[in-house]
CSV table of C-alpha atoms and ligand atoms in Angstrom, one decimal:
chain,number,residue,atom,x,y,z
A,2,UNK,CA,9.6,1.5,-22.1
A,3,UNK,CA,11.6,-1.7,-22.7
A,4,UNK,CA,9.6,-4.8,-22.3
A,5,UNK,CA,12.2,-6.5,-20.3
A,6,UNK,CA,12.4,-3.6,-17.8
A,7,UNK,CA,8.6,-3.4,-17.6
A,8,UNK,CA,8.4,-7.1,-16.8
A,9,UNK,CA,11.1,-6.6,-14.1
A,10,UNK,CA,9.2,-3.7,-12.5
A,11,UNK,CA,5.9,-5.7,-12.8
A,12,UNK,CA,7.4,-8.6,-10.9
A,13,UNK,CA,8.7,-6.3,-8.2
A,14,UNK,CA,5.2,-4.8,-7.8
A,15,UNK,CA,3.5,-8.1,-7.7
A,16,UNK,CA,5.9,-9.4,-5.0
A,17,UNK,CA,5.4,-6.2,-2.9
A,18,UNK,CA,1.6,-6.5,-3.3
A,19,UNK,CA,1.7,-10.1,-1.9
A,20,UNK,CA,3.8,-9.0,1.0
A,21,UNK,CA,1.6,-6.0,1.8
A,22,UNK,CA,-1.6,-8.1,1.7
A,23,UNK,CA,0.0,-10.7,3.9
A,24,UNK,CA,1.0,-8.0,6.5
A,25,UNK,CA,-2.4,-6.5,6.4
A,26,UNK,CA,-4.2,-9.8,6.9
A,27,UNK,CA,-2.3,-10.4,10.1
A,28,UNK,CA,-4.4,-7.8,11.9
A,29,UNK,CA,-7.0,-6.6,9.5
A,30,UNK,CA,-9.8,-8.0,7.4
A,31,UNK,CA,-10.2,-7.2,3.7
A,32,UNK,CA,-13.2,-5.0,2.9
A,33,UNK,CA,-14.7,-6.8,0.0
A,34,UNK,CA,-16.6,-3.9,-1.3
A,35,UNK,CA,-13.9,-1.3,-1.4
A,36,UNK,CA,-10.7,-2.2,-3.3
A,37,UNK,CA,-7.4,-1.9,-1.3
A,38,UNK,CA,-9.4,-1.3,1.9
A,39,UNK,CA,-8.8,-3.2,5.1
A,40,UNK,CA,-10.5,-3.0,8.5
A,41,UNK,CA,-8.3,-3.4,11.6
A,42,UNK,CA,-9.7,-6.0,13.9
A,43,UNK,CA,-10.2,-4.7,17.4
A,44,UNK,CA,-8.0,-6.7,19.7
A,45,UNK,CA,-10.0,-9.1,21.8
A,46,UNK,CA,-9.3,-8.7,25.5
A,47,UNK,CA,-10.6,-10.3,28.6
A,48,UNK,CA,-13.6,-8.4,30.0
A,49,UNK,CA,-12.8,-9.5,33.6
A,50,UNK,CA,-9.2,-8.3,33.5
A,51,UNK,CA,-10.3,-5.1,31.8
A,52,UNK,CA,-12.4,-4.0,34.8
A,53,UNK,CA,-9.8,-4.9,37.3
A,54,UNK,CA,-6.8,-3.4,35.5
A,55,UNK,CA,-7.8,-0.2,33.8
A,56,UNK,CA,-4.2,0.6,32.9
A,57,UNK,CA,-3.9,-2.5,30.8
A,58,UNK,CA,-7.1,-1.5,29.0
A,59,UNK,CA,-5.5,1.8,28.1
A,60,UNK,CA,-2.5,0.1,26.7
A,61,UNK,CA,-4.6,-2.1,24.4
A,62,UNK,CA,-6.5,0.9,23.1
A,63,UNK,CA,-3.2,2.6,22.5
A,64,UNK,CA,-1.9,-0.4,20.5
A,65,UNK,CA,-5.1,-0.4,18.5
A,66,UNK,CA,-4.4,3.2,17.6
A,67,UNK,CA,-0.9,2.2,16.5
A,68,UNK,CA,-2.3,-0.6,14.4
A,69,UNK,CA,-4.7,1.8,12.7
A,70,UNK,CA,-1.7,4.0,11.7
A,71,UNK,CA,0.2,1.0,10.4
A,72,UNK,CA,-2.8,-0.3,8.6
A,73,UNK,CA,-3.3,3.1,7.0
A,74,UNK,CA,0.3,3.3,5.8
A,75,UNK,CA,0.2,-0.3,4.4
A,76,UNK,CA,-3.2,0.4,2.7
A,77,UNK,CA,-1.8,3.5,1.0
A,78,UNK,CA,1.2,1.6,-0.3
A,79,UNK,CA,-1.0,-1.3,-1.4
A,80,UNK,CA,-3.2,1.1,-3.4
A,81,UNK,CA,-0.2,2.7,-5.1
A,82,UNK,CA,1.3,-0.7,-6.0
A,83,UNK,CA,-2.1,-2.0,-7.2
A,84,UNK,CA,-2.7,1.1,-9.3
A,85,UNK,CA,0.7,0.8,-10.9
A,86,UNK,CA,0.0,-2.8,-11.7
A,87,UNK,CA,-3.3,-1.9,-13.2
A,88,UNK,CA,-1.6,0.6,-15.5
A,89,UNK,CA,0.8,-2.0,-16.7
A,90,UNK,CA,-2.0,-4.5,-17.3
A,91,UNK,CA,-4.0,-1.9,-19.3
A,92,UNK,CA,-0.9,-1.4,-21.4
A,93,UNK,CA,-2.0,2.0,-22.5
A,94,UNK,CA,1.4,3.7,-22.0
A,95,UNK,CA,0.4,5.5,-18.8
A,96,UNK,CA,2.7,3.4,-16.6
A,97,UNK,CA,6.0,5.2,-16.1
A,98,UNK,CA,4.5,8.6,-17.0
A,99,UNK,CA,4.3,11.4,-14.5
A,100,UNK,CA,0.7,12.0,-13.5
A,101,UNK,CA,1.4,15.7,-13.3
A,102,UNK,CA,3.5,16.8,-16.3
A,103,UNK,CA,3.0,13.6,-18.4
A,104,UNK,CA,6.7,13.3,-18.8
A,105,UNK,CA,8.7,10.1,-18.4
A,106,UNK,CA,9.5,9.1,-14.8
A,107,UNK,CA,13.3,8.6,-14.4
A,108,UNK,CA,14.2,4.9,-14.8
A,109,UNK,CA,16.3,5.0,-11.7
A,110,UNK,CA,13.4,6.4,-9.8
A,111,UNK,CA,11.1,3.6,-11.1
A,112,UNK,CA,13.7,0.9,-10.2
A,113,UNK,CA,13.8,2.3,-6.6
A,114,UNK,CA,10.0,2.6,-6.4
A,115,UNK,CA,8.1,0.9,-9.2
A,116,UNK,CA,4.9,2.5,-8.0
A,117,UNK,CA,6.1,6.1,-8.4
A,118,UNK,CA,3.5,8.3,-9.9
A,119,UNK,CA,5.4,11.5,-10.3
A,120,UNK,CA,8.7,12.4,-11.9
A,121,UNK,CA,11.5,13.6,-9.7
A,122,UNK,CA,11.0,17.3,-10.3
A,123,UNK,CA,7.2,17.1,-9.8
A,124,UNK,CA,7.7,15.1,-6.6
A,125,UNK,CA,10.1,17.6,-5.3
A,126,UNK,CA,7.8,20.5,-6.1
A,127,UNK,CA,5.0,18.7,-4.2
A,128,UNK,CA,6.8,18.4,-0.9
B,209,ZN,ZN1,6.4,15.4,-13.7
């Protein structure tokens, strides 16, 4: 792959990684032992209002569930981005190669999603 293009994709990935980490840290703590893992903080709510207003309590539990789903999606994306960056750093020519057929991933595809792991045809077969 062209060095200039590789640098461009790397910059995109680095910028996305920073954004993802920022988003995650708004409501989750980084798990220092597991890479790319975050733990959602349980929202703190008033114990007194909890017992007097059970409905409110249910709402908070519900939003915690939503946060978990969001956290999971962000984590997955962060992992993809992080792994793509690691491949670029290793410089062993695995970046930009399809993990399934080892073929080159289409450049347009990489530009749209620099963390893509599969070429277009393998990605289509998968779904
Ligand atoms: Zn492929």
